[in-house]
DNA sequence: TTGTAAGCGTTATCAC
DNA sequence: GTGATAACGCTTACAA
């Protein structure tokens, strides 16, 4: 690999001049500029970014920590590709680091990005608690932003979605359509998102004066198979229900399959709503209603914030987003005769 | 940020000694080791990886270039997360760079990784031709591996899947079950994968002495919506068919929806097979058969190869994988009465 | 307008 | 065992 020194020699100038030509900073005569460009061309020169970053203590890279266990493929790919696209539009690169399977490993990933002198760090946490993250933000000088959690202390360092409110709305939509016996499939309960969605469901029922029946709440683990299993549990319990809210679309799909297997028509006998609005959902028969998680908007805003912190631009006040409830024909109007 | 120099001062030793302690190379007395570790602890010292990488001209990072337009969320996430996991297991980090929307931008992405002095580069190409990539491999000294293409010159620098053979097998499976009128939905025809899948279909028909009817081949663009549109085209043409091979699962799902909308039962009247085996597929009603793309195995093997080139380990001879045909109850046995 | 030289924070080769 | 010191390739005052 040819170095700046070699280019300088070829062009008959000093390193400093070559550096000036490349950075566009400082005065260089057109004549020498031409010579330098010619020399660069001839030498096939490429700047060594490690050296540049070391000298400037900047990297033009933003790190993203996310666990590879994020189940939903569509959600994950939207997160990553949106981040890459948006950063790229700002002349920066994305460095993706696996948060693996524990809070400690998530910490390590962040540490690594810091050691690499990334200009900023984005965390899509799976295991770290909000308090741990508040501490981390104190610890690091560089901008750190957290997606999908509401921090206690550093409110401007996080962007989150009101999962509880979204779930509340979805449940309420079912109630308004005449449903009273609404079953609920949870996500993995070690996930705050899962907890919030469940809690929105409970609150909506309570708000409408409908008692919460614990036997209508069954645990799932985000996967289609766990959604199917949940329906089996539900049917075995004998509790009647006319609607079903699943904590994500994948489980909703599994649940629908199981309902059909049991000879129960969707939506004729049970209305179903999921979360995340995966793109295959509208093509299922019958179409699945869904609550669309604003992951794209959130990651986009997080990057806006980081760039603002870095380049000193405008810092937005908005740090939370809400989800759109997309009702398709899997939800039909009441009055409802609850299926036995 | 504290530096190695500061740690050295605190411990009353020289930089060199601290470096030795950290790298574990060279002799250091237990006593000084302890002092150094204590100083590191006190200072909260963390090595600057930029400086280290510059000095060693190694980075322990592997770059991956992939376009954000890769439609299928599940496929994309499997690719990325498998790469991150596998590299991590080898003590290396993944750097993801967006290949964006053209061959030129894919080249830029590769150049960037090279400028960052990544130890190796993985390309999941979307726009670059095999010849361009053969040139790139000559150009760069560091290991470069290509996934999902068969290179002409550097055969050991690529890992690919026999899409044509997989498609041939899927088509043959339908023929063996008594189908003769098999429709085909293509992918975007600017993708080699799409071309190979179509060509496997054609060959299988020909091999069985069944004439290829061009009106049974309709274009799709990988998305569920395009699959649905393709079925409309197919039905409008009036050509009868008893089976349908879609170039991916997403289109197959869209196609099934459209068939059902038209009152055509799957599999009662039409057997359907897709590609990629997305996880929600087995939960669709009726279950979708699929050809599973070995993306995990391919990326895994690519990383093995890169590590072998780097650390001088064993280089495997296997550079192609085949796909498993997963037949579910969306394909039923003949003899078939072709639907009119 | 250009050159000199001192960093940036490591590693690695020598001596001692 | 340990300490100087020269790289690594670039940026950036400060001179000229």
mmCIF file of C-alpha atoms in Angstrom, chain A residues 1 46-51 53-54 58 61 68 71-74 76-77 80-81 84-85 88 93-98 100 111-112 114-117 224-225 228 250 253-254 256-257 260-261 278-280 282-285 287, chain B residues 1 46-51 53-54 58 61 68 71-74 76-77 80-81 84-85 88 93-98 100 111-112 114-117 224-225 228 250 253-254 256-257 260-261 278-280 282-285 287:
data_model
loop_
_atom_site.group_PDB
_atom_site.id
_atom_site.type_symbol
_atom_site.label_atom_id
_atom_site.label_comp_id
_atom_site.label_asym_id
_atom_site.label_seq_id
_atom_site.Cartn_x
_atom_site.Cartn_y
_atom_site.Cartn_z
ATOM 1 C CA UNK A 1 0.000 0.000 0.000
ATOM 2 C CA UNK A 46 -5.742 5.438 -0.644
ATOM 3 C CA UNK A 47 -5.621 7.110 2.744
ATOM 4 C CA UNK A 48 -5.235 4.868 5.752
ATOM 5 C CA UNK A 49 -8.306 5.547 7.832
ATOM 6 C CA UNK A 50 -6.745 4.097 10.959
ATOM 7 C CA UNK A 51 -3.986 6.668 10.833
ATOM 8 C CA UNK A 53 -8.758 8.508 12.810
ATOM 9 C CA UNK A 54 -5.918 8.235 15.250
ATOM 10 C CA UNK A 58 -12.703 10.875 14.991
ATOM 11 C CA UNK A 61 -18.342 5.482 12.398
ATOM 12 C CA UNK A 68 -28.539 -11.700 17.429
ATOM 13 C CA UNK A 71 -36.402 -13.172 16.967
ATOM 14 C CA UNK A 72 -38.371 -11.368 14.319
ATOM 15 C CA UNK A 73 -36.420 -11.332 11.078
ATOM 16 C CA UNK A 74 -38.366 -8.536 9.543
ATOM 17 C CA UNK A 76 -34.291 -6.921 12.781
ATOM 18 C CA UNK A 77 -33.633 -6.269 9.128
ATOM 19 C CA UNK A 80 -30.267 -2.641 10.615
ATOM 20 C CA UNK A 81 -30.933 -1.537 7.087
ATOM 21 C CA UNK A 84 -27.124 1.737 7.611
ATOM 22 C CA UNK A 85 -29.063 3.783 5.083
ATOM 23 C CA UNK A 88 -24.674 6.524 5.051
ATOM 24 C CA UNK A 93 -20.590 4.146 8.556
ATOM 25 C CA UNK A 94 -22.417 1.625 10.651
ATOM 26 C CA UNK A 95 -20.507 -0.831 12.773
ATOM 27 C CA UNK A 96 -22.675 -3.639 13.980
ATOM 28 C CA UNK A 97 -21.682 -5.496 17.098
ATOM 29 C CA UNK A 98 -23.433 -8.500 18.516
ATOM 30 C CA UNK A 100 -25.111 -11.777 22.406
ATOM 31 C CA UNK A 111 -16.833 -1.120 25.418
ATOM 32 C CA UNK A 112 -15.439 -2.454 22.162
ATOM 33 C CA UNK A 114 -15.735 2.794 22.555
ATOM 34 C CA UNK A 115 -12.221 1.347 22.298
ATOM 35 C CA UNK A 116 -12.524 1.626 18.542
ATOM 36 C CA UNK A 117 -13.217 5.318 19.116
ATOM 37 C CA UNK A 224 -44.942 -18.916 15.640
ATOM 38 C CA UNK A 225 -44.683 -22.280 17.383
ATOM 39 C CA UNK A 228 -49.707 -22.180 18.306
ATOM 40 C CA UNK A 250 -45.288 -14.292 14.350
ATOM 41 C CA UNK A 253 -49.697 -16.474 12.689
ATOM 42 C CA UNK A 254 -48.961 -19.574 14.733
ATOM 43 C CA UNK A 256 -54.268 -18.648 13.626
ATOM 44 C CA UNK A 257 -52.916 -21.871 12.257
ATOM 45 C CA UNK A 260 -57.927 -23.307 12.070
ATOM 46 C CA UNK A 261 -56.617 -26.749 12.875
ATOM 47 C CA UNK A 278 -44.655 -7.892 9.143
ATOM 48 C CA UNK A 279 -45.027 -7.594 5.373
ATOM 49 C CA UNK A 280 -46.412 -11.069 4.761
ATOM 50 C CA UNK A 282 -51.663 -8.751 4.870
ATOM 51 C CA UNK A 283 -51.357 -11.755 2.576
ATOM 52 C CA UNK A 284 -52.402 -14.292 5.094
ATOM 53 C CA UNK A 285 -55.836 -15.760 4.835
ATOM 54 C CA UNK A 287 -55.680 -11.011 6.745
ATOM 55 C CA UNK B 1 -9.121 8.921 28.163
ATOM 56 C CA UNK B 46 -8.577 1.047 27.951
ATOM 57 C CA UNK B 47 -6.282 0.474 24.996
ATOM 58 C CA UNK B 48 -6.920 2.587 21.933
ATOM 59 C CA UNK B 49 -7.662 0.122 19.198
ATOM 60 C CA UNK B 50 -6.967 2.628 16.449
ATOM 61 C CA UNK B 51 -3.428 3.046 17.664
ATOM 62 C CA UNK B 53 -4.354 -1.496 14.694
ATOM 63 C CA UNK B 54 -2.178 1.137 13.112
ATOM 64 C CA UNK B 58 -4.324 -5.737 11.854
ATOM 65 C CA UNK B 61 -12.483 -6.854 12.035
ATOM 66 C CA UNK B 68 -30.140 -2.844 2.213
ATOM 67 C CA UNK B 71 -36.048 -7.856 0.295
ATOM 68 C CA UNK B 72 -36.635 -10.849 2.484
ATOM 69 C CA UNK B 73 -36.297 -9.823 6.110
ATOM 70 C CA UNK B 74 -35.761 -13.308 7.407
ATOM 71 C CA UNK B 76 -31.234 -10.832 5.643
ATOM 72 C CA UNK B 77 -31.363 -11.235 9.388
ATOM 73 C CA UNK B 80 -26.207 -10.832 9.369
ATOM 74 C CA UNK B 81 -26.754 -12.493 12.684
ATOM 75 C CA UNK B 84 -21.868 -11.669 13.673
ATOM 76 C CA UNK B 85 -22.179 -14.788 15.802
ATOM 77 C CA UNK B 88 -17.511 -13.260 17.409
ATOM 78 C CA UNK B 93 -15.874 -8.182 14.898
ATOM 79 C CA UNK B 94 -18.290 -7.667 12.067
ATOM 80 C CA UNK B 95 -18.422 -4.358 10.260
ATOM 81 C CA UNK B 96 -21.503 -4.034 8.136
ATOM 82 C CA UNK B 97 -21.451 -1.676 5.203
ATOM 83 C CA UNK B 98 -24.378 -0.889 2.984
ATOM 84 C CA UNK B 100 -26.778 0.424 -1.623
ATOM 85 C CA UNK B 111 -12.967 0.231 -0.797
ATOM 86 C CA UNK B 112 -14.042 1.730 2.505
ATOM 87 C CA UNK B 114 -10.146 -1.836 2.747
ATOM 88 C CA UNK B 115 -9.225 1.714 3.775
ATOM 89 C CA UNK B 116 -10.227 0.822 7.304
ATOM 90 C CA UNK B 117 -7.699 -2.002 7.043
ATOM 91 C CA UNK B 224 -45.837 -10.809 -1.669
ATOM 92 C CA UNK B 225 -47.717 -8.222 -3.712
ATOM 93 C CA UNK B 228 -50.370 -11.973 -5.976
ATOM 94 C CA UNK B 250 -42.908 -14.206 0.054
ATOM 95 C CA UNK B 253 -47.631 -16.361 0.139
ATOM 96 C CA UNK B 254 -48.967 -13.536 -2.012
ATOM 97 C CA UNK B 256 -51.719 -18.285 -2.291
ATOM 98 C CA UNK B 257 -53.720 -15.374 -1.038
ATOM 99 C CA UNK B 260 -57.843 -18.262 -2.442
ATOM 100 C CA UNK B 261 -59.431 -14.959 -3.313
ATOM 101 C CA UNK B 278 -39.131 -18.517 6.053
ATOM 102 C CA UNK B 279 -40.167 -19.458 9.580
ATOM 103 C CA UNK B 280 -43.768 -18.359 9.327
ATOM 104 C CA UNK B 282 -45.143 -23.805 8.079
ATOM 105 C CA UNK B 283 -47.835 -21.909 9.949
ATOM 106 C CA UNK B 284 -49.673 -20.740 6.924
ATOM 107 C CA UNK B 285 -52.882 -22.413 5.977
ATOM 108 C CA UNK B 287 -48.683 -25.171 4.907
#
